[in-house]
Every structure is written in structure tokens, then in C-alpha cells.
């Protein structure tokens, strides 16, 4: 025992405080030292320019392949026999909660080939307002109904008339877009699909109906105040698309970033042979069941028919941006080349004259 | 004894004010003859018995915390910082329901994280302090216990303990000396650590206890010591020793051995502890180090304040806009349900926006800075180039928050002893009879010995010279195992005796009557007749001896000025040659002494002896009469030659000083030592050159000081401006007047015009005052470097304090911010670490602000589109983790690994220090340029993606997206841009930099994927599911990923490019040269211009400034210097008379 102690002491003998000589500790790690000089950067500028301009052209072309037709039907004339001559907007202002029908004929000047999508677009509509965005109950939407909805839902949490909790609660669900848009060609209804329009992940993860019968589960809950039909009546034909799992509701619940936005409404059913290739040029009619009031806040409602490219809808911005940036790069490259050729001589001189006693400038 | 001790006290009073002694200066000193304070105001110590009260033990603590106090004091420290308070406030505000746009915990969690990181850092640092304390507290010391000596720890000592301190160890507490190995209880102590004086001091026990040389005597000692309560007056002590049955004896400062001093040249002392631990004079004087903040920090704080103002105004603007918007829309926008909401209230809205924009002030900046500085400090500690092998001491950063301040130093204040010099004197050269001799490896090789042996024509002079060296001094020899050891109060004298020893003239025996030397094997005995002491007024010391041949001789050594005027008129032989040699020696910075001898006729001597005896017994004006008597005999001297002693410089001092001067730093030397010595050192370390004008200010009154300062000031104004190659030398007394209110301004300006300033004989407080004066008047960064306790005040006053560590003293090192083992490491510390760290910290701070402004201003742009509702564009946790996860690493990489040139280049080109010194990288202008840059970037980063996104449809399958998709796109571009911006300003990419920059981007993508799968398993990010697939499946995202960062950074690249091409700075030029070709030699080897020096010499020839004192001027050029304690407890003649080296010394057992 004592021997071991002796050894121990011998080993502990004065430990040098000398720092170890590693590249890391001595701050001598090998390093890449890029120098931004005209010589190294100018080629990059030209390369960017040369790459960007063609990309921009391609993007612009792609954007142009997408067809788009926009119809603003905010102030469409009512086609109901009772109130001919007045606009649906005016009618709705006088009769809150009622429905007005209007038909708009339009001419498709070019063929909309490929998948055709129908959107509704709203403007001056602040879906991105802080109170609006948070006014939802995610647990409820998951199908976990509770008698006390999240406080975020106020003032759309309880029905003021009977004090029942609302399902789905909150401002977003309450203001669900409820116009019905239909397309006809020559009096024949064009079949539009109301599924496959929401993010698959939303449908899979975020929105679920409670277990068992939907209408049973919704007993003791009130429908949103603004709604004209119950949650279980959104798409009675298709139980997979009903209740919380209704795709129109799901799409609406993804609140838009800007006050002017569009949302996917329907897809063209291309199983029908007449429309297998899309919508061909010709006369069509848009039938609107007009229920959604927007004129009070100077909003507009639009129906948009669109095909898509790889980039989605029609938007020339990216293409233009690429071309502009590419052009700027090339212009700047040329300008800098000029400056470089003028100044490089003097800067080289300076470099050679550096010695430990050069005055710092 | 009392008379001597009173004399000494009075000397102390007039000459010195110790550290923290300002108050003591004017206080009365109670009579030392007796101690008669009231009961209760004194301390009673029973010798060899139990103490009447329990005194504190000898443990000292310098640590900040202990286990219990840690949490409260840590939190107190943390929340004294405005930024932490600010974020705590934000965290609290977020708890108010319905106010926070970002949830309840998004500030609290990062804040907790940041606080715990700080806590860990504090703990690590404090554990180190505890360890250092323990090291000191655990040092061993021998204590008398029941008649035997037992080894205990320092910390176990308590008042009343009798201890034995051995040679070359520190005193563990304030002690009263009882007896020592030397005659009459004398002992030598070194106080360089306390007051910076090079010479040793003598302390002496009272005669009543001087005989207690053995342990059994000590145990017999019965009695008590009564003394003052602990106080902070370093040079005062009043007490009384009452032995039972004996007369009481007064105790004064001459019996006190203070903690911090070291026992020298004395084998051992027995002593009693009177003050221990925190009650010692040293600890009483230690003030807690002031909290120093770097210039960069201060500037950052004011900018934070500015940003805070901007934040407030943004809040108010947004709040008002919200108010108007809501008024417009609450009735019409039925879908929002605003009508019955309190959102109408402005107050709540302000809070919402306050929380929304709070991160304009980066939450992580404080902790990032702290950690980076901590790690930078570790890098300083790791630097092998600053490791001093002989003392096994690496550099040590004690505070880390001044790292960048090291890069901004404009003035250096350096102590002399122990900092510039090693405090080791070496006999370097001598001039005998007109010949210069240099010691060779062995005596036989040296020409001098050969000349003696060959009976050269000057052999007799040489012999006489060596006899003088070996006889005329106060050194005490001790025969040890390894030859003779010389004990001397004066390091110069020791060097001289050792010099003689080397040439074969060995001094080995001293008795009260005679000294014996062994002159090349021949024993010679010189009877000491009289000792004429050294004083700084006489500048010489003489010894009258009777030679073995029976002749009476006077040996004299002293300053050339006093020797030359006493030379015999017939002795002209070597005068001019010696003078020439003196000048040569002086120009090398050596300290010179002239040696002369006089033969005295016996009858003359007898007559003089009577005169002298009368003077020595005179009751009035004794000192003056003694001086006059000495003047009578010290005449008709015959010059033998001169000696040159090297006050050895620390390694590399001249080179370091040259480099620092090149870097545009002004160097001031502040020393407690004598003027001659200081100027000597100025020359030897190349601080002053002979081409320089030297202004010497040596005045005795305020008026004279005023006159001379104004005169010099006028000369400066009239002479050509810009040309300020002038050194100013000022002594402590004059400095006192010069610093008085009405002269201060002029003196300041005069000093600042000079290239070099040397202040000598200054007290520690004056050192601090000078430093303070410069710090306040120039607003420049000052650095003080020193090694002793006398430098502590100045080290604490300066912006940066550096302590020299590794030598025994720890005082200065402990009070310092950085401690290094050698002065020369200062070059690396400043030019490399300082400049690097300044550039790093500047970039880090600017970048931290940049990245936060860049992201959070986007919230403002989004508010334009979201009805000023305070909605965030991003998911709350992604934004909460921005600073702690996604952009945390690039600042670290920047703060730790960035460098624009290698260390070698930085050292070779000292002027690369100038941009950091002049705060070129971080100032108000640069700061706001960066903020503007960030604003510009945020504009691009918001509107470019927005424009690309307006169609809402960015997938082939026609799906539409939501605000968060756009938010995530913008957020991704922000992270990529911000990381690339970090890359753009990084000059040196190590692999860690790559990891930090690319890793941050990768982390974000990984986070998106993981976070997209959290809900509903964890109630987080309810809008996030599916985000990964949707985001990564649209080509628009990728196209933006290329377009947006490139477009955003295009401006930066172009600005940098134009700058690099057209307005290239020297730093960049050097960097490019360095990268292009690794060999810098070509650029380096430009011939050094000597134009200025020549011009200066020429000018000096024509216009020589009229200097104040011709005498000083002469000494300057001849380099006279000598250090010897004056007016000490034991006069030199008594030391000589009291030793008998033929008798054995007591063992002390």
C-alpha cells in the first residue's frame, strides 16, 4: 500500500503548465483565405449573368404556358326572378344570410389543356390578421371535441343564443367561404371534383372527424354562427369529405399570407371524355350561388380558371427577376472590369511597396 | 532604538504614500515611544498562551461566490445588465394572455438557456479562483506547538502563533520579528512586491527578544504584545511588548514583517503573528478590482440604447397604425370579430409590437460575446509563444471582457523593476587606468588578471582597483556549501563584490574590526577605521582602512560628478580616457560608478578623526556636520577607474519597445526608483536614444514647476510642430506639483506632446494618478503593466492592466486583467491577440446586430400587409430559435477563428495594429452602415419572395398555400443570406468556419423536416405538418434559393470589390501579398530609413536645449546609478560593525 502511494507521488511530480502545441490551440488551423478581387470575382459575375438570363427566359416561357382566366363576380347581376336588375351584392346586404344566384357567360379564347383548376379569389380580405390567424382550436379539428373550446376562439367560441360551444370554433372556420361556383357549357353541367384540393398532410394529420357518427358527436355543439348549414352537411354524399375532413374547410383553414389571395376550389373532372384534355376554347357559363358578403369591406370575389406549369400558376416574376439580375451582373461585370483596369496598376504598386515602416493609410 | 525608529518613520511620512494610503498621508502618527491607547481600541496578544479573544484565521479568499451565495449573487450580477432585464421584461410581458404574437415561452426559454450558459462559465471561473486561493492557503509554514516545530498550512495560522520563516519565502501574515539568524535580530526583506524598490530593507527585532535563538528560549517567552487594531496603513505600526517581570518595549514598523514581503539573505527568523488573513495590511489595502468595460462594450451599449429608441418609435408607429386600421375595419370586416375586442386599446397593442420587435436587440449577443471572449481568453492562455519555460508560466487572462481592448491600446504605462528589468545586477565591464576590461569565461582568460600577473605597467592600479571593490562596501559574506554567498542590501554592491571575486579578489571574512580578502591566493587584512556612508545627496561612499602594510587609505566610490571634483589636481593621467569610457558605458545603458583612492598621512588622519568624532556626537545638525567632516577627508583623490554594471533587462525588451513604438503606441515608464536608474534603463531598452532631446523636470516648488512647464510648453509651440522626438523625465516631487489643479492642464499637454515620458520616484498613488490623467484627458485606451504591489493601483486604474507573473510576487498578477511572464510577450498580446480579437469582436457585434435587424424588420414589412395586427410571418418557435440555433454558430466562428493576417505577419508589421488602435472596424459610422445594410437586405428578402408568390399557386398540382409557407420561404432565404454574409466577411475559413456556416443552413433544413412531424404528438407547430414536403417539392422555392441570396448579397459583393480595388487599405494589401506568395521576405527587406535620426542629430548640434541642471545632464551622459537603502533601521556603518563571519550562525532549532 505504501509503495503504491510512493509511486503515485512520483507520478504526480511537477506537471508542466506548458500549453500543448496543436494547430487548434495555437490558432494555426489551415484556412481557406478567399480574396475578393476583380480578378477572382469578375468571372463569377459573367458566369452568373450567362446562366441567369437563359434560366429567366425559360421561366418566363413556362409561366406563359400556364393559362389563366379571371372573372370578378362581386357585383354580378342577380338572375333570380324575384329581384332582377339588382346586383347580388346589394341583395345580400339587404337580406343577410340569404342566397342570390347569378350567371356569368364568358368566352374561353384559348384552349386550357392539361389539368384545369378552379380557384376563388378574395381581395382586401385580411386572413393574415393576428386575431384571425390564431382564432382556431386545433384539438377540435383533430376530432377531440371538448365542451370548452380553446380561448383563442373567442368571440366565436360559444353561440350567444344558446351558449352552446361552437364546432368548429373560431373566426377562421366561422368565415368559411360559402359561395357555390359551377361551370356549365351550353346548359350542361361540367363535373368538378371537390377532393384532392387540400394538402394531403393536412387531411392525413390535422383534420379528423370524431369516432362514430358525426351528427351524434356534434350533439351539444352549435354550428358556426355564420354558417347556413351544419358541419355534417358540408358534403353529405362523401363521408370522407364531410365534417372536419371537408377539403373546402381544410383549404380555408390554411390562412393566406396576403390580403389578396386565392384558394383552390375545384378540379376539372377529366374522366369525362369531353374534358379529358382540359377546357377547350368556347362559350361557358359560371353559375354562382352568391352567399358570401364582401362589399362591406370593399372586397372583391373572383373565379379563376387556371392550368399550371411546373412553377404552378401564371407568374412571370421569377423569369423577369432572373433576366434582370443576369443583365445587372453582366453590366456590373463590364463596369468593374473598366475600374479594375484603371486602378489595378496603382494597387499593385502599393502592394510591392509595403514594408514594416510604410505609413498606415 | 527608539530614536532610530522615529527617524525612519518621519522619513517614510515625507517620502511615501503607499497604495491606498492617501488618507494616511496627513494623519498624525502616534508616538512610537509607548502605546497607550484606551482599552478596546487595541489588540492584545498573549505570547505562548491562549488568546483572550478569538482572532480570524489566516485564510484568504478572493473568490466571488460560495455554494450558498452563488444563486442570489449570480442572478443579481446578471440582471444588473440592461439587456437581461429587458429580455426578462419581454418574457414577463409574454405571460399576459392575448398580447404576445409569439406565444408565452419563446423569450423565456432562450433566456434561461443563455443564463445557464453564463452560470456555467461563472462556475468554471470561480472554481479556478478557489483553487488559486487554496494553493496559497495550503502553503506550509513551521509553527511552534508545545515546544516543537510542526508544519501547518498558512490558513491554519492565527494571531499569537510563533512561527519560523526561512530564507526566500514569503511571510504568511503580518509578523513581529523576535530573533533571526543574523546578529542583533537583523533580517533582510525584499519589498519590491510592495513598493517597487530594488534594494533590500533591513528589519530588526527589539533587543529584548534578539537573544531567543533556540526553540527552548522561545517557549520560555512569557508576556503579551499590545498593538493597534488592524488598519490599512502600510508604513505604520504601533505596539508594545510587555514581558512579565520586565520593562515594556515599544514596537514600531521596523519590527514588522508584512505579508507580501519576502525574507532575503537571512537563513531564518522567529516571529509572532499579529495580523492574519483578511486583517493583514496587504489585504486591507487590496481593493476589489473595479469592473472594467471595454470601449467596444460601451459603444455597443449606446448603440443598443439607440436601437431601443428606434424600437420604441417603431412600436408607437405600429400601434397607432393598428389603431387607425382597426377603427376603419372593425365594423366592416365582419369575419375578424373585432368589434367586441380590447384590441382597440392602444396600450395592449404597444406591448404586442414591443414583443414583436424586441429582437431588434439581439438576445444572444451578450452571451455570445461572453462565451467568445471566454474562449478567446483560453486561446491567450494556450499561446505557446507566450509561455515562459524557465518559470513554467503560461500567459493568463484573468478577465475576459477586455480582449478587444488589447487591440486598441494607445498608451502603455510600464513599471521598471521586474517588468523591464530582471532586478539582477551583473558586473559587465570596468575601466582601469584607461583600459577597458571585460570579464571572460574564466579569470585566467581575462586580460585583467594576465596584466596583473605579467606586471603590466598599470598592474598596481589594477590591484588597488580590485582591493577597493572587495573592501569598500557593506556586503556580508557567508560561507556556504557552494562557495561564498554575499548578502547585500544593495544589489549594485553585490555585483561589484562578485565582480572582484571573479577576478580573484575574494572577500570572505568580515568582523567588526576588519575585513579579510583573498587576493589571488594571498590573504590580506584591512582594518576598517571609518565608514562614510552613502546617501543620495553625497552620491558616494568611502571607507578609511589601514592596509596590511600599515598605510592609511581612503577608498571612495561614487558618481563621476562627485568623484571628479574631488580628484587631486595632479592626477590627470586617466581622467579623459575614463570619462570617454563612462560615456561609452552609459550609451549602452550600463550603470556606472567611479572608483578613487587617497593615501592619508597618519597625522592628518588623527586630526580628522577628532573632527569626525565631534561631528558624530554633536547634538544638533549631526547629519550636516558629518557630511562636512567627510568632505574634509575626501579630497585629493586619485582616480582608479570606473565600473559598469548591467541592470539586466528582461529578454527582448528593446525589440518589444521598438515594435510597440512602431505600432503607434506611446510608452511611459513610471517607477519608484531613482531618476538616474530610470534614465539608464530608458537608454538600455532603446526607449530613449541619444538623438532625442530630454527634458528633465526636477523642481522643489509649485512656482518653479509652473515656470519650467510653461517654458518648455512655449518652446514646443515655437518649434516645428509634428516633430516631437522628445523625452520628458519628471520626478515624484515635481509631479506632485505638476498634477495640482492649476498646472494639470498644461502638464498634460506637455506630456502628450512628448514621445516618451519617464516618471521616477513616484508613489503607487501617483502612478495611478498619472494613468488616470491620461485616460481621462485623451479618452484613449491605456494599458498599465507592472509586477509589484506598488503597481496595483495603476493596473486597476488603466483600461487594461497587465501583471508580470511567475516571479514570486503575485499581487500585481492577481489585480491584473492579463498576466504574462515576460514583458516581451506584450508584443504578441497586443499586436496579435489584441488586434485579432478586436477585429473578431467588432465583426461579431456588427454581425449580430445585422442578422437580427435583417430578420425582424421583415415583421415590419409584413405588418404593412397584415393590417398592423402584429401577426408574425414565421412560426413562433422557428423565430425563437433563430438566435440560439440557426444563426448561433457563425458569430462564434467569426469570434474565434477569424484572422486577416497570420501572427507572424502581425508581428512583423506593427503598423497593422493601427486600424484597430484607431477603432476603424467598429464605430458609430460603421455600426449604422451595417444597420442600413441589414435594412436593405430585409427589403430584398421580403419583397422578392413575396413577388414570386403572389399567384398563391406554386405547385404543379395547383394547390394553394398559406402564410406560413411564405414565411418559411422567406425564413430560409434569410438564414441562407445571413450565413453567406457571414462567409463574405470572413477572411479565413477554417474547417470549423465551414461547419458553422454550412452547418447552420443544414440545421435549418433538418429542423424543418423534424418539426413538420411534431404535431399532433407534441402540441407544437400546429401549422407545420406537411411543410417539409410542400416546401421541398416546389421548384419556386429552389429558384428563389438561388435568386434571392445572390441578389441580396450582390450589393455587398460589389461594394467590397470596389473597396478592394480602389480604396485598398494596408491591411488588405498585406493580406493579399501574404496569400499570393507565402514568402514575405522580399517585401520586408526594404532598407530602413535612417533619415529622421540623422536629422535629429543634426538639429541637436545646432540647437541644444538649455537644460535645467548641468549636473544631471552630465550624470545622464555618464550613466551613474546606485541603489542603496537610505535612512533605514540600521545605518550602514552599524551593519559593517555588527557582523563577525568567523563566528557560527545560530541554527534556529
Coordinates of C-alpha atoms in Angstrom, one line a residue, chain B residues 285-676:
Chain B
X285 CA -5.2 47.5 1.0
X286 CA -6.5 45.3 -1.7
X287 CA -9.5 46.9 -3.2
X288 CA -11.8 44.7 -5.1
X289 CA -10.9 45.1 -8.8
X290 CA -13.1 47.6 -10.5
X291 CA -15.4 46.3 -13.2
X292 CA -13.8 47.3 -16.4
X293 CA -15.7 47.5 -19.6
X294 CA -14.1 47.7 -23.0
X295 CA -14.6 50.7 -25.3
X296 CA -16.3 48.4 -27.7
X297 CA -18.7 47.4 -25.0
X298 CA -19.5 51.0 -24.1
X299 CA -20.1 51.9 -27.7
X300 CA -22.3 48.8 -28.1
X301 CA -24.4 49.8 -25.2
X302 CA -25.0 53.3 -26.5
X303 CA -26.0 51.8 -29.9
X304 CA -28.3 49.4 -28.1
X305 CA -29.9 52.4 -26.5
X306 CA -30.3 54.0 -29.9
X307 CA -31.8 50.8 -31.2
X308 CA -34.1 50.7 -28.2
X309 CA -35.3 54.2 -29.1
X310 CA -35.9 53.0 -32.7
X311 CA -37.7 50.0 -31.3
X312 CA -40.0 52.2 -29.2
X313 CA -40.7 54.5 -32.1
X314 CA -41.5 51.5 -34.3
X315 CA -43.9 50.2 -31.6
X316 CA -45.6 53.5 -31.3
X317 CA -45.9 53.9 -35.1
X318 CA -47.2 50.4 -35.5
X319 CA -49.5 50.8 -32.6
X320 CA -51.0 53.9 -34.0
X321 CA -51.4 52.4 -37.4
X322 CA -53.1 49.5 -35.8
X323 CA -55.5 51.8 -34.0
X324 CA -56.4 53.5 -37.3
X325 CA -56.7 50.3 -39.2
X326 CA -58.9 48.8 -36.6
X327 CA -61.1 51.8 -36.4
X328 CA -61.5 51.6 -40.2
X329 CA -62.1 47.8 -40.3
X330 CA -63.7 46.6 -37.1
X331 CA -67.2 47.3 -38.2
X332 CA -66.9 46.3 -41.8
X333 CA -64.6 43.3 -41.6
X334 CA -67.2 41.0 -40.0
X335 CA -65.1 37.9 -40.4
X336 CA -62.5 39.2 -37.9
X337 CA -64.9 39.5 -35.0
X338 CA -63.0 42.6 -33.8
X339 CA -66.0 44.6 -32.6
X340 CA -66.1 43.3 -29.1
X341 CA -62.3 43.1 -28.6
X342 CA -60.0 45.1 -26.5
X343 CA -57.7 45.4 -29.5
X344 CA -58.9 48.9 -29.6
X345 CA -56.8 49.7 -26.7
X346 CA -53.5 51.2 -27.7
X347 CA -51.6 50.0 -24.6
X348 CA -52.1 46.4 -25.4
X349 CA -51.1 47.0 -28.9
X350 CA -47.9 48.7 -27.9
X351 CA -47.0 45.7 -25.8
X352 CA -47.7 43.4 -28.7
X353 CA -45.4 45.3 -31.0
X354 CA -42.9 45.6 -28.3
X355 CA -42.7 41.9 -28.1
X356 CA -42.8 41.5 -31.8
X357 CA -39.8 43.8 -32.5
X358 CA -37.9 43.1 -29.3
X359 CA -35.3 41.1 -31.0
X360 CA -34.0 44.0 -33.0
X361 CA -31.8 44.0 -29.9
X362 CA -30.1 40.6 -30.2
X363 CA -30.9 38.5 -27.2
X364 CA -27.9 36.2 -27.8
X365 CA -25.3 39.0 -28.2
X366 CA -24.5 39.2 -24.6
X367 CA -24.0 35.5 -24.1
X368 CA -22.3 35.0 -27.4
X369 CA -19.9 37.8 -26.6
X370 CA -19.3 36.4 -23.2
X371 CA -18.6 32.9 -24.4
X372 CA -16.4 34.1 -27.3
X373 CA -14.4 36.2 -25.0
X374 CA -14.0 33.4 -22.6
X375 CA -12.8 31.1 -25.4
X376 CA -10.5 33.9 -26.8
X377 CA -9.1 34.2 -23.3
X378 CA -8.4 30.4 -23.4
X379 CA -6.6 30.9 -26.7
X380 CA -4.5 33.5 -25.0
X381 CA -3.7 31.1 -22.2
X382 CA -2.9 28.4 -24.7
X383 CA -0.5 30.5 -26.7
X384 CA 2.8 28.7 -26.6
X385 CA 4.6 31.7 -27.7
X386 CA 3.7 33.4 -24.5
X387 CA 4.7 30.5 -22.3
X388 CA 7.8 31.1 -20.3
X389 CA 9.7 27.9 -19.9
X390 CA 12.1 28.8 -17.0
X391 CA 9.3 29.7 -14.6
X392 CA 6.7 27.3 -16.2
X393 CA 4.3 30.1 -16.6
X394 CA 1.8 30.5 -19.5
X395 CA 0.0 33.7 -20.1
X396 CA -3.2 34.0 -18.2
X397 CA -6.3 36.0 -19.0
X398 CA -8.0 36.8 -15.7
X399 CA -10.8 38.8 -17.1
X400 CA -12.0 38.0 -20.5
X401 CA -14.1 41.1 -21.3
X402 CA -11.2 43.2 -22.3
X403 CA -9.8 41.0 -25.1
X404 CA -10.6 43.5 -27.8
X405 CA -9.4 46.4 -25.7
X406 CA -5.9 44.9 -26.1
X407 CA -6.2 45.8 -29.8
X408 CA -6.9 49.5 -29.1
X409 CA -4.1 50.5 -26.8
X410 CA -2.6 53.9 -27.3
X411 CA -0.6 54.4 -24.1
X412 CA 1.4 51.9 -22.2
X413 CA 2.5 52.7 -18.7
X414 CA 5.2 50.4 -17.6
X415 CA 6.8 49.8 -14.3
X416 CA 10.6 49.4 -14.4
X417 CA 11.8 47.0 -11.8
X418 CA 10.8 43.4 -12.6
X419 CA 9.0 44.5 -15.7
X420 CA 11.6 46.0 -17.9
X421 CA 14.5 44.8 -15.9
X422 CA 15.1 41.5 -14.2
X423 CA 16.3 43.1 -11.0
X424 CA 19.5 41.3 -11.4
X425 CA 22.7 43.3 -11.5
X426 CA 25.7 41.9 -13.3
X427 CA 29.3 43.2 -13.4
X428 CA 29.7 43.9 -17.0
X429 CA 32.8 46.0 -17.7
X430 CA 35.3 48.1 -16.0
X431 CA 37.8 50.8 -17.0
X432 CA 41.0 50.7 -15.1
X433 CA 43.8 53.2 -15.7
X434 CA 42.3 54.0 -19.1
X435 CA 41.9 50.4 -20.2
X436 CA 38.5 48.6 -20.6
X437 CA 38.3 45.1 -19.3
X438 CA 35.5 42.6 -19.8
X439 CA 35.1 39.5 -17.7
X440 CA 35.8 36.4 -19.7
X441 CA 34.7 32.9 -19.0
X442 CA 37.4 32.2 -16.5
X443 CA 39.6 34.7 -14.6
X444 CA 42.7 33.3 -16.2
X445 CA 41.5 34.2 -19.6
X446 CA 40.8 37.7 -18.9
X447 CA 43.3 40.3 -19.8
X448 CA 42.9 42.0 -16.5
X449 CA 44.3 39.0 -14.5
X450 CA 47.0 38.5 -17.1
X451 CA 48.0 42.1 -16.8
X452 CA 48.4 41.7 -13.1
X453 CA 50.4 38.5 -13.4
X454 CA 52.6 39.9 -16.2
X455 CA 53.2 43.0 -14.1
X456 CA 51.8 45.3 -16.7
X457 CA 52.7 49.0 -16.2
X458 CA 49.2 49.6 -14.7
X459 CA 49.2 46.4 -12.6
X460 CA 49.4 48.4 -9.4
X461 CA 46.3 50.4 -10.3
X462 CA 44.5 47.3 -11.2
X463 CA 45.3 45.7 -7.9
X464 CA 44.2 48.8 -6.0
X465 CA 41.0 48.9 -8.0
X466 CA 40.2 45.3 -7.1
X467 CA 41.1 45.8 -3.5
X468 CA 38.7 48.8 -3.4
X469 CA 36.0 46.7 -4.9
X470 CA 36.4 43.9 -2.4
X471 CA 36.8 46.1 0.6
X472 CA 34.7 49.2 0.3
X473 CA 31.1 48.1 0.7
X474 CA 28.6 46.9 3.2
X475 CA 28.2 43.3 1.9
X476 CA 28.2 40.4 4.3
X477 CA 29.8 37.1 3.2
X478 CA 28.5 33.7 4.1
X479 CA 30.4 30.6 3.5
X480 CA 28.0 28.1 2.1
X481 CA 28.4 24.6 0.7
X482 CA 28.9 26.0 -2.8
X483 CA 31.3 28.8 -2.0
X484 CA 30.7 32.2 -0.6
X485 CA 27.3 33.8 -0.8
X486 CA 27.2 37.6 -0.5
X487 CA 24.3 39.2 1.3
X488 CA 23.8 42.9 0.5
X489 CA 21.1 45.4 0.9
X490 CA 22.3 47.0 -2.4
X491 CA 22.2 44.9 -5.5
X492 CA 24.9 47.1 -7.1
X493 CA 27.3 46.4 -4.3
X494 CA 26.8 42.7 -4.5
X495 CA 27.5 42.9 -8.2
X496 CA 30.7 44.8 -7.6
X497 CA 32.0 42.4 -4.9
X498 CA 31.1 39.5 -7.1
X499 CA 33.0 41.2 -9.9
X500 CA 36.1 41.4 -7.7
X501 CA 35.5 37.8 -6.7
X502 CA 35.5 36.8 -10.3
X503 CA 38.9 38.4 -10.9
X504 CA 40.3 36.5 -8.0
X505 CA 39.9 39.1 -5.2
X506 CA 37.7 37.1 -2.9
X507 CA 36.2 38.9 0.0
X508 CA 35.4 36.2 2.6
X509 CA 35.6 37.5 6.1
X510 CA 34.0 40.4 7.9
X511 CA 34.5 41.1 11.6
X512 CA 33.6 44.3 13.4
X513 CA 37.2 45.5 13.2
X514 CA 38.5 44.3 9.9
X515 CA 37.7 42.6 6.5
X516 CA 39.8 39.9 5.0
X517 CA 40.3 39.3 1.3
X518 CA 42.0 36.6 -0.6
X519 CA 43.8 38.5 -3.3
X520 CA 44.9 35.9 -5.9
X521 CA 45.7 33.4 -3.2
X522 CA 47.3 36.0 -0.9
X523 CA 45.4 36.8 2.3
X524 CA 45.2 40.4 3.2
X525 CA 43.5 42.0 6.2
X526 CA 42.2 45.6 6.1
X527 CA 41.4 47.3 9.3
X528 CA 38.2 49.3 9.0
X529 CA 38.8 52.7 10.6
X530 CA 35.8 54.8 9.4
X531 CA 32.8 54.3 7.3
X532 CA 31.5 57.4 5.4
X533 CA 28.0 56.4 4.4
X534 CA 26.3 56.6 1.1
X535 CA 23.4 59.0 0.8
X536 CA 21.7 60.2 -2.3
X537 CA 23.0 63.7 -1.6
X538 CA 26.6 62.6 -1.2
X539 CA 26.4 60.1 -4.1
X540 CA 29.4 58.4 -2.8
X541 CA 30.6 56.0 -0.1
X542 CA 34.0 56.0 1.5
X543 CA 35.9 53.6 3.7
X544 CA 39.0 54.5 5.6
X545 CA 41.2 51.5 6.1
X546 CA 44.6 50.5 7.4
X547 CA 46.2 48.4 4.8
X548 CA 48.3 45.3 5.7
X549 CA 51.3 47.4 5.0
X550 CA 50.2 49.8 7.8
X551 CA 49.3 52.7 5.5
X552 CA 46.0 54.6 5.9
X553 CA 44.0 54.7 2.8
X554 CA 40.6 56.2 1.8
X555 CA 38.6 54.1 -0.7
X556 CA 35.9 56.0 -2.4
X557 CA 33.3 55.0 -4.9
X558 CA 30.5 57.2 -6.3
X559 CA 29.1 59.2 -9.1
X560 CA 31.6 60.6 -11.6
X561 CA 30.4 64.1 -10.9
X562 CA 31.3 64.0 -7.3
X563 CA 34.5 62.0 -7.7
X564 CA 35.9 64.2 -10.5
X565 CA 35.5 67.3 -8.5
X566 CA 37.5 65.8 -5.6
X567 CA 40.3 64.4 -7.7
X568 CA 43.7 65.7 -6.9
X569 CA 44.9 68.5 -9.3
X570 CA 48.0 66.5 -10.2
X571 CA 46.1 63.4 -11.1
X572 CA 45.3 63.9 -14.8
X573 CA 46.5 60.6 -16.1
X574 CA 43.3 58.7 -16.9
X575 CA 40.8 61.4 -16.5
X576 CA 39.8 61.9 -20.1
X577 CA 40.1 58.3 -21.1
X578 CA 37.9 57.2 -18.2
X579 CA 35.4 59.9 -19.0
X580 CA 35.2 58.7 -22.5
X581 CA 34.7 55.1 -21.3
X582 CA 32.0 56.3 -19.0
X583 CA 30.1 57.8 -21.9
X584 CA 30.5 54.6 -23.8
X585 CA 29.2 52.6 -20.9
X586 CA 26.3 55.0 -20.4
X587 CA 25.3 54.8 -24.1
X588 CA 24.9 51.0 -23.6
X589 CA 22.6 51.7 -20.7
X590 CA 25.1 50.5 -18.1
X591 CA 25.1 51.9 -14.6
X592 CA 28.5 53.4 -13.8
X593 CA 30.4 54.2 -10.7
X594 CA 33.8 55.9 -10.4
X595 CA 36.4 54.5 -8.0
X596 CA 39.1 56.6 -6.5
X597 CA 41.6 56.2 -3.7
X598 CA 43.6 58.6 -1.5
X599 CA 46.6 58.0 0.7
X600 CA 46.2 59.7 4.0
X601 CA 49.1 60.7 6.3
X602 CA 48.7 59.3 9.8
X603 CA 48.8 62.8 11.4
X604 CA 46.2 64.1 9.0
X605 CA 44.0 61.2 9.8
X606 CA 44.4 61.6 13.6
X607 CA 43.3 65.3 13.3
X608 CA 40.4 64.5 11.1
X609 CA 39.3 61.7 13.3
X610 CA 38.8 64.1 16.1
X611 CA 36.7 66.4 13.9
X612 CA 34.7 63.5 12.8
X613 CA 34.2 62.2 16.3
X614 CA 32.9 65.6 17.3
X615 CA 30.5 65.7 14.5
X616 CA 29.3 62.2 15.2
X617 CA 28.5 63.1 18.8
X618 CA 27.0 66.5 18.0
X619 CA 23.6 67.1 19.3
X620 CA 22.5 69.5 16.6
X621 CA 22.7 69.2 12.9
X622 CA 24.6 66.0 13.2
X623 CA 24.0 64.8 9.7
X624 CA 25.2 68.1 8.2
X625 CA 28.2 68.1 10.4
X626 CA 29.1 64.5 9.4
X627 CA 28.8 65.5 5.8
X628 CA 31.1 68.4 6.2
X629 CA 33.6 66.3 8.1
X630 CA 33.6 63.7 5.3
X631 CA 34.2 66.4 2.8
X632 CA 37.4 67.3 4.6
X633 CA 38.9 63.9 4.1
X634 CA 37.5 63.0 0.7
X635 CA 39.9 65.2 -1.2
X636 CA 42.9 64.8 -3.4
X637 CA 41.6 61.5 -4.7
X638 CA 43.4 59.5 -7.3
X639 CA 41.2 58.1 -10.0
X640 CA 41.5 54.4 -10.5
X641 CA 38.8 53.7 -13.0
X642 CA 35.1 53.1 -13.3
X643 CA 32.8 50.1 -13.2
X644 CA 29.9 49.3 -15.4
X645 CA 27.0 47.3 -14.0
X646 CA 24.2 46.0 -16.1
X647 CA 20.8 46.2 -14.6
X648 CA 19.9 43.2 -16.7
X649 CA 16.9 43.8 -18.9
X650 CA 14.2 41.2 -19.4
X651 CA 14.6 39.3 -22.6
X652 CA 13.6 41.1 -25.7
X653 CA 12.7 44.4 -24.1
X654 CA 14.3 46.7 -26.6
X655 CA 12.8 44.8 -29.6
X656 CA 9.4 44.8 -28.0
X657 CA 9.6 48.5 -27.2
X658 CA 10.7 49.2 -30.8
X659 CA 7.8 47.2 -32.1
X660 CA 5.3 48.9 -29.8
X661 CA 6.6 52.3 -30.8
X662 CA 6.2 51.3 -34.4
X663 CA 2.7 50.4 -33.7
X664 CA 2.0 54.0 -32.7
X665 CA 1.8 53.3 -29.0
X666 CA 3.2 55.8 -26.6
X667 CA 5.2 54.3 -23.8
X668 CA 5.6 55.9 -20.4
X669 CA 7.8 54.5 -17.7
X670 CA 6.6 55.0 -14.1
X671 CA 9.0 53.8 -11.5
X672 CA 9.6 54.2 -7.8
X673 CA 13.3 54.0 -8.5
X674 CA 15.8 56.8 -8.8
X675 CA 16.0 59.2 -11.7
X676 CA 19.4 58.1 -12.8

